[in-house]
PDB file of C-alpha atoms in Angstrom:
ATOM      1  CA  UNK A   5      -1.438  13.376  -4.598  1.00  0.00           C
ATOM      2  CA  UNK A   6      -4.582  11.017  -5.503  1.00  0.00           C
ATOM      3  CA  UNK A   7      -3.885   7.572  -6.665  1.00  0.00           C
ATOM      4  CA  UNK A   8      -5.170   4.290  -5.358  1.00  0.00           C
ATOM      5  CA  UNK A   9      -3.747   4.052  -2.325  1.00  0.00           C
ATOM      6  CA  UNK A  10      -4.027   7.779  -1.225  1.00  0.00           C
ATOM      7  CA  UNK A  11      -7.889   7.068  -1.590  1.00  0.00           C
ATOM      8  CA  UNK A  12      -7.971   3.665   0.449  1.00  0.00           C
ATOM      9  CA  UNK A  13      -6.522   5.421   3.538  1.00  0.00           C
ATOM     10  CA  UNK A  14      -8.772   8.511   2.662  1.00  0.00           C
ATOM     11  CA  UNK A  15     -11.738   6.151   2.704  1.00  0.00           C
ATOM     12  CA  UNK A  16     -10.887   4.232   5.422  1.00  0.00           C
ATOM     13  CA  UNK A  17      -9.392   7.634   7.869  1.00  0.00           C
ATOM     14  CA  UNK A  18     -12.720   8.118  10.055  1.00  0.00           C
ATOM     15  CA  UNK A  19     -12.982   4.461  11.364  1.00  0.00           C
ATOM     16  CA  UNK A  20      -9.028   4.117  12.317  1.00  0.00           C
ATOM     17  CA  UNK A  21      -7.985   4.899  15.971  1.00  0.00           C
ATOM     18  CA  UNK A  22      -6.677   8.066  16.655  1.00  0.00           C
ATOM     19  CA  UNK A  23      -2.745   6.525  16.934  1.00  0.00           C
ATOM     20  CA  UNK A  24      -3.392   5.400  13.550  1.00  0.00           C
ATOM     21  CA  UNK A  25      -4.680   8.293  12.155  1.00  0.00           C
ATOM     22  CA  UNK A  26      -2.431  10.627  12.885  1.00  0.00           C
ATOM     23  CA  UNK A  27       0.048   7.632  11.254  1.00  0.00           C
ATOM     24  CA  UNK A  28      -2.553   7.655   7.913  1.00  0.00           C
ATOM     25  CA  UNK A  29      -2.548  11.694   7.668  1.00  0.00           C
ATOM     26  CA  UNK A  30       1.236  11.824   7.745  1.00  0.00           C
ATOM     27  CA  UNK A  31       1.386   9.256   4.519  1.00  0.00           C
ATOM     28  CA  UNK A  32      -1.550  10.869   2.783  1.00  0.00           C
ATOM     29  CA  UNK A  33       0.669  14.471   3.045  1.00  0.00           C
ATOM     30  CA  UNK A  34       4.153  13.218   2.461  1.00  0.00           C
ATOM     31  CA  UNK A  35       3.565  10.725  -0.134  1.00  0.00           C
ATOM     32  CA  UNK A  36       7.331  11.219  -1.663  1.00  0.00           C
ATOM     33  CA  UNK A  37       9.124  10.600   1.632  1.00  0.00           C
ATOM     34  CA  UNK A  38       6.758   7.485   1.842  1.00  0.00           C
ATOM     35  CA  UNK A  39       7.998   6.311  -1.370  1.00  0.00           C
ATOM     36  CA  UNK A  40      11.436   6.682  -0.644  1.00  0.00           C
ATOM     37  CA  UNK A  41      12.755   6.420   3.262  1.00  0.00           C
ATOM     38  CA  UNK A  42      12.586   3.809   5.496  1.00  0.00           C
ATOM     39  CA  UNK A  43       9.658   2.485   8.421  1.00  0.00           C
ATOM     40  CA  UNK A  44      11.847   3.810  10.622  1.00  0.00           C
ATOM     41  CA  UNK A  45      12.604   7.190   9.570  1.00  0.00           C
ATOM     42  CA  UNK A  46       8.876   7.592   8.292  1.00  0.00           C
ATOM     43  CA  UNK A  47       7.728   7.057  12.076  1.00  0.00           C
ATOM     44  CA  UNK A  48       9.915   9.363  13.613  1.00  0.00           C
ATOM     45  CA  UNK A  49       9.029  12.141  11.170  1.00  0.00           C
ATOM     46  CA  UNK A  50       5.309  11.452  11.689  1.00  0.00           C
ATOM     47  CA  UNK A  51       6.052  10.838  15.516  1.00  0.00           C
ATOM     48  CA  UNK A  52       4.559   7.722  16.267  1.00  0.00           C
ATOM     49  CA  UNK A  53       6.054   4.243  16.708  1.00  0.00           C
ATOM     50  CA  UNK A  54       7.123   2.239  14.204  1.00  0.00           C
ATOM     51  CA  UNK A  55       4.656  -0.427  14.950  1.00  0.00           C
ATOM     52  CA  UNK A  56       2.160   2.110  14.415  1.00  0.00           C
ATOM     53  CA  UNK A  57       2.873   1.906  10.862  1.00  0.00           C
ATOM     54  CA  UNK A  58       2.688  -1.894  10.501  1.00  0.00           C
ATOM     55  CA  UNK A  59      -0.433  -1.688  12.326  1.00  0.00           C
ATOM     56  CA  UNK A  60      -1.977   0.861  10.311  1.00  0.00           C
ATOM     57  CA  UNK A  61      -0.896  -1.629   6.855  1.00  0.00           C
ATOM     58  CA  UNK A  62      -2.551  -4.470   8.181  1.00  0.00           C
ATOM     59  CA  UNK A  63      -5.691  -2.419   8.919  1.00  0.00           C
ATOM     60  CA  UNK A  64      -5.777  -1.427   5.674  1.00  0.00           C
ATOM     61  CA  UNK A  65      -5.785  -4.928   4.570  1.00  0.00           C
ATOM     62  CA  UNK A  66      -1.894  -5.284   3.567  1.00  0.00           C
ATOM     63  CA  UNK A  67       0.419  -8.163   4.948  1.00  0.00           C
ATOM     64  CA  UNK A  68       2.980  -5.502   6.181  1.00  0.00           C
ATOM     65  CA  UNK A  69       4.512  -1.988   5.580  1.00  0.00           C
ATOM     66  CA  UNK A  70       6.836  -2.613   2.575  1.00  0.00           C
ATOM     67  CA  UNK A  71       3.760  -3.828   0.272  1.00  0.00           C
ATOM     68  CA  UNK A  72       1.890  -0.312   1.083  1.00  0.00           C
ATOM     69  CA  UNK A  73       5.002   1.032   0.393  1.00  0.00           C
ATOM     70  CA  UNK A  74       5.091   0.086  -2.808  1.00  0.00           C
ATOM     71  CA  UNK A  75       1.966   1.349  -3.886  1.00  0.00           C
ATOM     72  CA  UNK A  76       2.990   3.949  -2.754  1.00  0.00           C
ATOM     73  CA  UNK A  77       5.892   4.420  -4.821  1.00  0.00           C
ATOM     74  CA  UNK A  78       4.199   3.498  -7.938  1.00  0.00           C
ATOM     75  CA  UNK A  79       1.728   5.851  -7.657  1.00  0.00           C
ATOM     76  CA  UNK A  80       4.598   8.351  -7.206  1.00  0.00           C
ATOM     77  CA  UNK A  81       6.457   7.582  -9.796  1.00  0.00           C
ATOM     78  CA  UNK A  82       2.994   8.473 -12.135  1.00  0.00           C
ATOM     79  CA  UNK A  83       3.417  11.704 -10.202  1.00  0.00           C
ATOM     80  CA  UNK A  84       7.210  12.650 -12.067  1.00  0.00           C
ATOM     81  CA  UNK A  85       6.337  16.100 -12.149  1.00  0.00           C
ATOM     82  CA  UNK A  86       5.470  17.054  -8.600  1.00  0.00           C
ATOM     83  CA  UNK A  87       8.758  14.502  -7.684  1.00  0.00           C
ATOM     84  CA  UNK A  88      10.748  16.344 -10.005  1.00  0.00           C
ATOM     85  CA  UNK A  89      10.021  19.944  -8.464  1.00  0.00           C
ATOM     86  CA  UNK A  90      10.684  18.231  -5.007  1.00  0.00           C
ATOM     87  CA  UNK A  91      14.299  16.931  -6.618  1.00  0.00           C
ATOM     88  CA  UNK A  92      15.164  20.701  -7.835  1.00  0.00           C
ATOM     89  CA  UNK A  93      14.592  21.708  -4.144  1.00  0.00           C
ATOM     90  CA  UNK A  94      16.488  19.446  -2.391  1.00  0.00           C
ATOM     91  CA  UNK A  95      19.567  20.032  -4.869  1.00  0.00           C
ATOM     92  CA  UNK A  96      19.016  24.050  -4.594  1.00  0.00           C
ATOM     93  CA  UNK A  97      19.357  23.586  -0.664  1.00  0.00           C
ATOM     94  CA  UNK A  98      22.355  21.788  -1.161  1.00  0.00           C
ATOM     95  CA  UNK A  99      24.271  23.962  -3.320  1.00  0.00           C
ATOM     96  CA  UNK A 100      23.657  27.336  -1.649  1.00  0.00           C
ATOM     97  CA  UNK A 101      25.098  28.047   1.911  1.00  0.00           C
ATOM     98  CA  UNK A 102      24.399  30.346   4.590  1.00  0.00           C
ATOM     99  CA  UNK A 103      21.609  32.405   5.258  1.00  0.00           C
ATOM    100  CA  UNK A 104      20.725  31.368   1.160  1.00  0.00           C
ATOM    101  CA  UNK A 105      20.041  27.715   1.871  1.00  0.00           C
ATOM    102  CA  UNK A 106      16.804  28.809   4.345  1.00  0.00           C
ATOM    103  CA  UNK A 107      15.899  31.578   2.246  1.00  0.00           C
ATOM    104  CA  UNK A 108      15.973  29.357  -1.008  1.00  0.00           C
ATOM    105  CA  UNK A 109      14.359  26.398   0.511  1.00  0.00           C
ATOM    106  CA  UNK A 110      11.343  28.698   1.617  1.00  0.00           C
ATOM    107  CA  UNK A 111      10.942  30.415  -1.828  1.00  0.00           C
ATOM    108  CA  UNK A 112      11.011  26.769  -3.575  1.00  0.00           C
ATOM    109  CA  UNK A 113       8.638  25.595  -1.323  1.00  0.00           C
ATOM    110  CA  UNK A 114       6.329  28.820  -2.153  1.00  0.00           C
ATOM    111  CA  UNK A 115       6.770  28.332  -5.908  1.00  0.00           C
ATOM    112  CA  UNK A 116       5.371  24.681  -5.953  1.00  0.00           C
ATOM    113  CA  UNK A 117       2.232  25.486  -3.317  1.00  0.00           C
ATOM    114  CA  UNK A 118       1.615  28.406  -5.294  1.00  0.00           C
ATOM    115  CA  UNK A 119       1.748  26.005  -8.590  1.00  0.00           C
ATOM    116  CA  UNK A 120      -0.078  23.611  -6.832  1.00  0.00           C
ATOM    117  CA  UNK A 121      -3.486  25.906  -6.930  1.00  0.00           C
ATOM    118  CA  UNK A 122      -3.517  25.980 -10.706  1.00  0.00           C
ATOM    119  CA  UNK A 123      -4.623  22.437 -10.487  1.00  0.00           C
ATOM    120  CA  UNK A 124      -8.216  21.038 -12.124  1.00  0.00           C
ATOM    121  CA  UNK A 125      -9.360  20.309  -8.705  1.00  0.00           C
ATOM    122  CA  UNK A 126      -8.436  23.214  -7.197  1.00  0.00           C
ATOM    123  CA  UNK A 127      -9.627  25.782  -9.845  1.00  0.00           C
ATOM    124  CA  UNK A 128     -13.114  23.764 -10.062  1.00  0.00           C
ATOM    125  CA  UNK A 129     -13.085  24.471  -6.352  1.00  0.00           C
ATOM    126  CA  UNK A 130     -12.549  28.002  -6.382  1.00  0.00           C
ATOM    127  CA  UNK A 131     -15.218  28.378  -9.240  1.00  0.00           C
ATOM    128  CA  UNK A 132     -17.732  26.772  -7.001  1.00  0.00           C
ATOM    129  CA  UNK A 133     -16.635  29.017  -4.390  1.00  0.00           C
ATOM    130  CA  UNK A 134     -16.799  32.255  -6.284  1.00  0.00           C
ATOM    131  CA  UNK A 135     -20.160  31.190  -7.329  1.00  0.00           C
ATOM    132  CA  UNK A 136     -21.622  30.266  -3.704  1.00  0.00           C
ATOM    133  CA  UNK A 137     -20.044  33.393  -2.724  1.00  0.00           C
ATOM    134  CA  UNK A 138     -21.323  35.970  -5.563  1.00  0.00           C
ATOM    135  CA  UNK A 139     -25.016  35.488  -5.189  1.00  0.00           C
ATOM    136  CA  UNK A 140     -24.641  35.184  -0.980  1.00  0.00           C
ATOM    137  CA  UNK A 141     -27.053  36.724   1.062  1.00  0.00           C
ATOM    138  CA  UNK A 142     -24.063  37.503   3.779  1.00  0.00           C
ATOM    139  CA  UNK A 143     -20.238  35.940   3.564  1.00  0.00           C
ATOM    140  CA  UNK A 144     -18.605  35.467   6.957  1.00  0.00           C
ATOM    141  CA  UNK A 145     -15.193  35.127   7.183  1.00  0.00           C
ATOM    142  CA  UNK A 146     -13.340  33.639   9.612  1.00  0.00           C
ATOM    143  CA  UNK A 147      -9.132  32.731  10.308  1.00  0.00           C
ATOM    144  CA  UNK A 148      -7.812  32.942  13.398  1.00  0.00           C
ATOM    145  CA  UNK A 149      -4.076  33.741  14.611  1.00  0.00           C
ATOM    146  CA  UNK A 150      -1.686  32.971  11.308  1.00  0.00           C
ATOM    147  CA  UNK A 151      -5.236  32.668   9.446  1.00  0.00           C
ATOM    148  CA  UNK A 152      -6.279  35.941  10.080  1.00  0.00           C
ATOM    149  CA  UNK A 153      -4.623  37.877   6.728  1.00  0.00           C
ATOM    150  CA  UNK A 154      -6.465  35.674   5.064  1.00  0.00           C
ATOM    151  CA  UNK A 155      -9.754  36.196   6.206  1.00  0.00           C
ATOM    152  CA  UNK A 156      -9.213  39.820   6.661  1.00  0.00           C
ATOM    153  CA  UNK A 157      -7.920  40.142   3.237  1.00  0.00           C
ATOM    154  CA  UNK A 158     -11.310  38.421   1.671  1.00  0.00           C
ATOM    155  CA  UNK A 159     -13.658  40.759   4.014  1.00  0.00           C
ATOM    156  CA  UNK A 160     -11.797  44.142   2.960  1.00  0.00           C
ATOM    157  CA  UNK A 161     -11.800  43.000  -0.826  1.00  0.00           C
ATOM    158  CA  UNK A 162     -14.730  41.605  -0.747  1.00  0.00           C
ATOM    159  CA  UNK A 163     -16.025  44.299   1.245  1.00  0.00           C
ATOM    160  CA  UNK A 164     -14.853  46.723  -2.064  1.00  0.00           C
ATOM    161  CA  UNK A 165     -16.801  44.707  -4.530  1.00  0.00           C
ATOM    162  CA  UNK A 166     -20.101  45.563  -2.818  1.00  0.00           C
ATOM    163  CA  UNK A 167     -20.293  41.553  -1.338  1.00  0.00           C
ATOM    164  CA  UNK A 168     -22.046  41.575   1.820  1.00  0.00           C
ATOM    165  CA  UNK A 169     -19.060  40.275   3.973  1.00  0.00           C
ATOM    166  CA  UNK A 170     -18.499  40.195   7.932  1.00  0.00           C
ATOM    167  CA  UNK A 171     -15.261  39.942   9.645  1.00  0.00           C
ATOM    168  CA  UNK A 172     -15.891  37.551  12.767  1.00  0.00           C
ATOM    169  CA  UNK A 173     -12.575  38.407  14.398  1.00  0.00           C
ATOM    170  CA  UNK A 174     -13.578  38.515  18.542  1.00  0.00           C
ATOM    171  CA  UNK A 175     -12.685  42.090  19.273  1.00  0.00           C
ATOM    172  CA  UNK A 176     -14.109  43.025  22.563  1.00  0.00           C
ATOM    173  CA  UNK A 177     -15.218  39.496  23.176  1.00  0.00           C
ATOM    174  CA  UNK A 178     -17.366  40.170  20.371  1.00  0.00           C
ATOM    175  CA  UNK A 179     -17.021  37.565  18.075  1.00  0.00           C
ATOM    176  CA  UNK A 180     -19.957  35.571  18.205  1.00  0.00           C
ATOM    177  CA  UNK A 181     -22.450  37.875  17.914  1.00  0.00           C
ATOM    178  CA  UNK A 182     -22.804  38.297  14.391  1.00  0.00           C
ATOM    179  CA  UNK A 183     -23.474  34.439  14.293  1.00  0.00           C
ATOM    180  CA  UNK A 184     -27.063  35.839  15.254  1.00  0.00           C
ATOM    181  CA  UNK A 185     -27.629  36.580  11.908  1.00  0.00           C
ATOM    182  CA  UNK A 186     -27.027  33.927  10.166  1.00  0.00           C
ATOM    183  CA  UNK A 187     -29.383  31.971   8.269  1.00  0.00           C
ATOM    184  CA  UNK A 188     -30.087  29.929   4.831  1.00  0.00           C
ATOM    185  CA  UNK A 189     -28.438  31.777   1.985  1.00  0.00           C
ATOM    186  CA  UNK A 190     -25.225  32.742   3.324  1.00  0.00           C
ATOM    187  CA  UNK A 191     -22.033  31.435   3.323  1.00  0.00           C
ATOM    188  CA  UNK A 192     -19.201  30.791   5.847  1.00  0.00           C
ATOM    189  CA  UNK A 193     -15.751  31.339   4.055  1.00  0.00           C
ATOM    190  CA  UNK A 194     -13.504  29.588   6.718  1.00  0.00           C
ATOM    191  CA  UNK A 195      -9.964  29.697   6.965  1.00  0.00           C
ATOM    192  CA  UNK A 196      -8.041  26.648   9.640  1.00  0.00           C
ATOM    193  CA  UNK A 197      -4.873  24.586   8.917  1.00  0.00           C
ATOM    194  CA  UNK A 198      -2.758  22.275  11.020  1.00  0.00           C
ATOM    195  CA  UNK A 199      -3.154  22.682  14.009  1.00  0.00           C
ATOM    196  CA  UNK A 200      -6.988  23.652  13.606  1.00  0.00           C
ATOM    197  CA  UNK A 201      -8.907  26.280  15.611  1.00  0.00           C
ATOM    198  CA  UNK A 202     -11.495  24.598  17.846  1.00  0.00           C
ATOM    199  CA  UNK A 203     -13.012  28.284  17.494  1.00  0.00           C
ATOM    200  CA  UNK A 204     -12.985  28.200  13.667  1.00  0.00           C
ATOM    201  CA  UNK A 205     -14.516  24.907  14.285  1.00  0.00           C
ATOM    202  CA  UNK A 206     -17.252  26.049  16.622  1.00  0.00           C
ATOM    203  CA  UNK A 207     -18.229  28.577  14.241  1.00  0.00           C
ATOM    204  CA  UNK A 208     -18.269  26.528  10.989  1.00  0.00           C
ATOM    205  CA  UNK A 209     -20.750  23.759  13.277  1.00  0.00           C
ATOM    206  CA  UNK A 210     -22.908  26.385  14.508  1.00  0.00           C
ATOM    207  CA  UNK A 211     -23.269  27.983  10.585  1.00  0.00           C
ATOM    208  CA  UNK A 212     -23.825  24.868   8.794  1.00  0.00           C
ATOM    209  CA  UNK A 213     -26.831  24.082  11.801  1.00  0.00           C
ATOM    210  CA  UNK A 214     -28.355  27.420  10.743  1.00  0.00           C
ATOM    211  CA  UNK A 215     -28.505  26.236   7.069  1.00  0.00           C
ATOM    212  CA  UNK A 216     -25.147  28.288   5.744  1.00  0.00           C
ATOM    213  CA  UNK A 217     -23.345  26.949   3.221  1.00  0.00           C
ATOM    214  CA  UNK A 218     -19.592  26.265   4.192  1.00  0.00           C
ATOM    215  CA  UNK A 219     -16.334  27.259   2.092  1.00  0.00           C
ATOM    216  CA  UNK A 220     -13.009  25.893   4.159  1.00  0.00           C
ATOM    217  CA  UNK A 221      -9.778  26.801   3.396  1.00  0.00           C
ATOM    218  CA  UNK A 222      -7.899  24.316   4.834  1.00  0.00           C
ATOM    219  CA  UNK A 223      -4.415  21.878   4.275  1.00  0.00           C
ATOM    220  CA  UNK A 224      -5.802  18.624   4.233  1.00  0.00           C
ATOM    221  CA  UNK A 225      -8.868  16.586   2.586  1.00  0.00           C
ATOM    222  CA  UNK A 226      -9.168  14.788   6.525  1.00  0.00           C
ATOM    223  CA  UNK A 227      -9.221  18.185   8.331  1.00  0.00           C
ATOM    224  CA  UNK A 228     -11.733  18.361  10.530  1.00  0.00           C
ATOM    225  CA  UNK A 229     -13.847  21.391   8.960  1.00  0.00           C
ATOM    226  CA  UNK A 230     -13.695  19.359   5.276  1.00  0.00           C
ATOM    227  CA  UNK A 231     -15.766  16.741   6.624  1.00  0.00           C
ATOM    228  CA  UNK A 232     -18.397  19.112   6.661  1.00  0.00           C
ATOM    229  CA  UNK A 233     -17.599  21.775   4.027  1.00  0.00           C
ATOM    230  CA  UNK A 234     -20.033  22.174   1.102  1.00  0.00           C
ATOM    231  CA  UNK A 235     -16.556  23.245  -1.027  1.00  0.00           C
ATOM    232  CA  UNK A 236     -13.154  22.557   0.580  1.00  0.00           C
ATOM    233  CA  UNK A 237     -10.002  24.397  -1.048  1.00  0.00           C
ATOM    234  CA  UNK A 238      -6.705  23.056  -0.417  1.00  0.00           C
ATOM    235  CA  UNK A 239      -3.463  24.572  -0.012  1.00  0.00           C
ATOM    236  CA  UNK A 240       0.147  23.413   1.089  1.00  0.00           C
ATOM    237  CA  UNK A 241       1.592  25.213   4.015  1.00  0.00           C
ATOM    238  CA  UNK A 242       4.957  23.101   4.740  1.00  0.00           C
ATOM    239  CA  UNK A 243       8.280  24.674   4.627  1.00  0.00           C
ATOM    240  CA  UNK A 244      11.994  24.194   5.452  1.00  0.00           C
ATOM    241  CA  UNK A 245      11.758  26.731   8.646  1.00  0.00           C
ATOM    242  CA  UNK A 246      10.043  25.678  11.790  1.00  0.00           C
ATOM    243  CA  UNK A 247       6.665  27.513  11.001  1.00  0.00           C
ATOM    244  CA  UNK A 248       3.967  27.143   7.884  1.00  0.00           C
ATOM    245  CA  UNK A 249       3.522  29.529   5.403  1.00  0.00           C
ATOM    246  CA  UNK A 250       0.532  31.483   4.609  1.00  0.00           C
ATOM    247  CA  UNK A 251       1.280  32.957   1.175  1.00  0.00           C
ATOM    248  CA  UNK A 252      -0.710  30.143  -0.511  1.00  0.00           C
ATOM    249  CA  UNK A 253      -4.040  31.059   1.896  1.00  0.00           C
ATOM    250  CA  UNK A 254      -3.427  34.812   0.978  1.00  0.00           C
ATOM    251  CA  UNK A 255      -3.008  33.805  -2.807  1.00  0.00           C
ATOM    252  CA  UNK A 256      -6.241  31.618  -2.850  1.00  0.00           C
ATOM    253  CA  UNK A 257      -7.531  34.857  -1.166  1.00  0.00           C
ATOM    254  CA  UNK A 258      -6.640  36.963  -4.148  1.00  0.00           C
ATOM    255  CA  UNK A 259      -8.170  34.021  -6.990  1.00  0.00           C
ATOM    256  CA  UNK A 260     -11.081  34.442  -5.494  1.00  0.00           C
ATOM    257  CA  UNK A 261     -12.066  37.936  -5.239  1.00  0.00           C
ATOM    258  CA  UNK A 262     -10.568  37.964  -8.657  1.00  0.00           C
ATOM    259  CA  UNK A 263     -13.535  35.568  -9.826  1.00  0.00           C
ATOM    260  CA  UNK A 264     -16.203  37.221  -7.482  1.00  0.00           C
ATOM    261  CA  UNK A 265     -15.273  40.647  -9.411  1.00  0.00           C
ATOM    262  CA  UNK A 266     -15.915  38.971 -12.579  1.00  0.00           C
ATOM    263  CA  UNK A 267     -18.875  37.608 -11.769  1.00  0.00           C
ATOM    264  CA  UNK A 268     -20.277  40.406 -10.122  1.00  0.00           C
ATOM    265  CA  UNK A 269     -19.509  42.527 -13.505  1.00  0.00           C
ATOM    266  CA  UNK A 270     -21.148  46.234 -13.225  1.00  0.00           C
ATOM    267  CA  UNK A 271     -21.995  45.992 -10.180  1.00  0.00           C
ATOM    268  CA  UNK A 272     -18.679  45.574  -8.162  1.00  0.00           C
ATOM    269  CA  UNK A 273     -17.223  48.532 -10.381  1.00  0.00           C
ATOM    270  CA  UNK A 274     -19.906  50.608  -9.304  1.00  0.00           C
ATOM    271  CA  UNK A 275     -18.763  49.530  -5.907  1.00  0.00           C
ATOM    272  CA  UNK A 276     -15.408  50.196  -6.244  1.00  0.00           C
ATOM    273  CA  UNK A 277     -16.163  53.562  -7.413  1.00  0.00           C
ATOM    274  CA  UNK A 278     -18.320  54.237  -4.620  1.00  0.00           C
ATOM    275  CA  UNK A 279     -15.668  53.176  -2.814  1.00  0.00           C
ATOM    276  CA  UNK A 280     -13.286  55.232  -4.015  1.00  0.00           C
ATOM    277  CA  UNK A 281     -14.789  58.632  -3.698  1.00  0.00           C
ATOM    278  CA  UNK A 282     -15.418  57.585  -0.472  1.00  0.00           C
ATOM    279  CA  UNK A 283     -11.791  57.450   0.385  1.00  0.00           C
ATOM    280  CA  UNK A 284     -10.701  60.468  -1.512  1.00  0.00           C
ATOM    281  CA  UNK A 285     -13.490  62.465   0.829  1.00  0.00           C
ATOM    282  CA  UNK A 286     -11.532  62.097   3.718  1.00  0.00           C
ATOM    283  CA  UNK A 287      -7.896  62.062   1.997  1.00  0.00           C
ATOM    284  CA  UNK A 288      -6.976  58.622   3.316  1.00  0.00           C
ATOM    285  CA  UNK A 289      -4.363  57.644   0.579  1.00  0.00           C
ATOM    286  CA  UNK A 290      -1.370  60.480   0.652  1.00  0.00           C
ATOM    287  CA  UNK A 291      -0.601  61.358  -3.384  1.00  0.00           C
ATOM    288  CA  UNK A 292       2.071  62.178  -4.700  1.00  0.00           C
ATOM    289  CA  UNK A 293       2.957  65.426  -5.340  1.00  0.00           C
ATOM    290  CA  UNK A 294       4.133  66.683  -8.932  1.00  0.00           C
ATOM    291  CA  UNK A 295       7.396  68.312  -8.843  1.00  0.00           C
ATOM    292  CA  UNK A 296       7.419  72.046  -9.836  1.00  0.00           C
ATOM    293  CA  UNK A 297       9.307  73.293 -12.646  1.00  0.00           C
ATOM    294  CA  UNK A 298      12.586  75.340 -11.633  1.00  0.00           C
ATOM    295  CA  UNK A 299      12.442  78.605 -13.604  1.00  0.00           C
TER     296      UNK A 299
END
């Protein structure tokens, strides 16, 4: 969410102590537990001391806790629409049982990050992506372990539409050799979320040296590769089971060579033609047979 507040601690994130800002992310992401549970219960979740949290209000120029809190929860309460899709999952958890309450708390969780990338912000970002990304000399994409769909996904796509696109995925202890190449005029589509790949990280400095222009995927406005992202595209990846989700990566993934295609107009059909008959050379996809006629 961005209202007042939000932007303060946003602001004010890369001069706080580390303590504090690992206290200031957990607010900025979890604005409606903010609003509504205690100092207590909002340290544990965020694991830090409760005095962390005090300390972090005062920093931020506040007497104490309660009076962040309630900017907080007036800036929430102008967000009724993203607190009432958080209401209908918490009651939909609570009226199912068994293996249903995980399995419906995940799929509510995926239908309001997936909702959450129809967004102005968001779509402007993807635009700007698709742009960058269409007239690139070279796209590299990067994700690493649970990121890796993703970036594979926009390379073999991609790769379809004619886009110049490399995969910089390590195999043989290869992976940063095709950094050699890079140079002014290409892009670095780059793909990290909590907890963030020093790798991914590594890569995106070294690019953005050489004069690339960086694209992050990423789950937070204070990740570390935003803060140096020419266009940073956010996604949600919380949800009820123990692990994040990568469904809303893979579905920015899918937007965007979606735009790319439509920017790139004749030629990424010609490409997709190409590669086509290029498949159907070598018989890669099995078809199916028609059934004969009994006589």
């Amino acid at each position: 969410m961005d209202f007042p507040i939000a932007r303060l601690i946003k602001a004010r994130y890369d001069g706080l102590p580390p303590q504090l800002q690992i206290a200031a992310r957990w607010l900025i992401e979890h604005p409606a537990e903010v609003a509504l549970l205690s100092m207590r219960e909002q340290a544990r979740r965020a694991q830090v001391p409760p005095a962390t949290l005090t300390r972090l209000s005062k920093r931020l120029g506040f007497d104490g806790f309660d009076k962040m809190k309630e900017l907080f929860a007036h800036g929430f309460r102008e967000g009724a629409e993203a607190f009432s899709g958080h209401v209908e999952e918490l009651v939909a958890r609570r009226e199912v049982e068994g293996d249903g309450v995980l399995i419906g708390g995940t799929i509510n969780s995926l239908k309001s990050h997936l909702s959450a990338i129809t967004r102005p912000a968001t779509i402007a970002a993807l635009a700007a992506a698709a742009d960058l990304m269409a007239v690139a000399n070279q796209v590299f994409c990067i994700g690493l372990r649970s990121s890796f769909p993703a970036a594979h996904l926009m390379h073999y796509v991609g790769s379809m539409l004619g886009s110049p696109t490399i995969l910089i995925d390590g195999s043989g202890d290869t992976a940063n050799d095709a950094l050699r190449l890079v140079a002014p005029g290409d892009v670095v589509f780059a793909i990290t979320v909590s907890p963030y790949s020093r790798h991914t990280m590594e890569v995106a400095d070294f690019a953005v040296s050489h004069g690339a222009k960086l694209i992050a995927l990423t789950d937070s406005d204070l990740s570390p590769i935003a803060k140096i992202s020419e266009i940073v595209i956010g996604v949600q990846i919380e949800t009820p089971s123990f692990f994040h989700t990568v469904t809303p990566a893979i579905a920015v993934v899918e937007c965007l060579v979606g735009l790319i295609a439509a920017r790139r107009g004749s030629c990424a059909l010609d490409a997709l033609t190409a590669n086509q008959e290029h498949l159907a050379e070598f018989g890669t996809y099995v078809l199916r047979p028609s059934r004969k006629r009994k006589i």
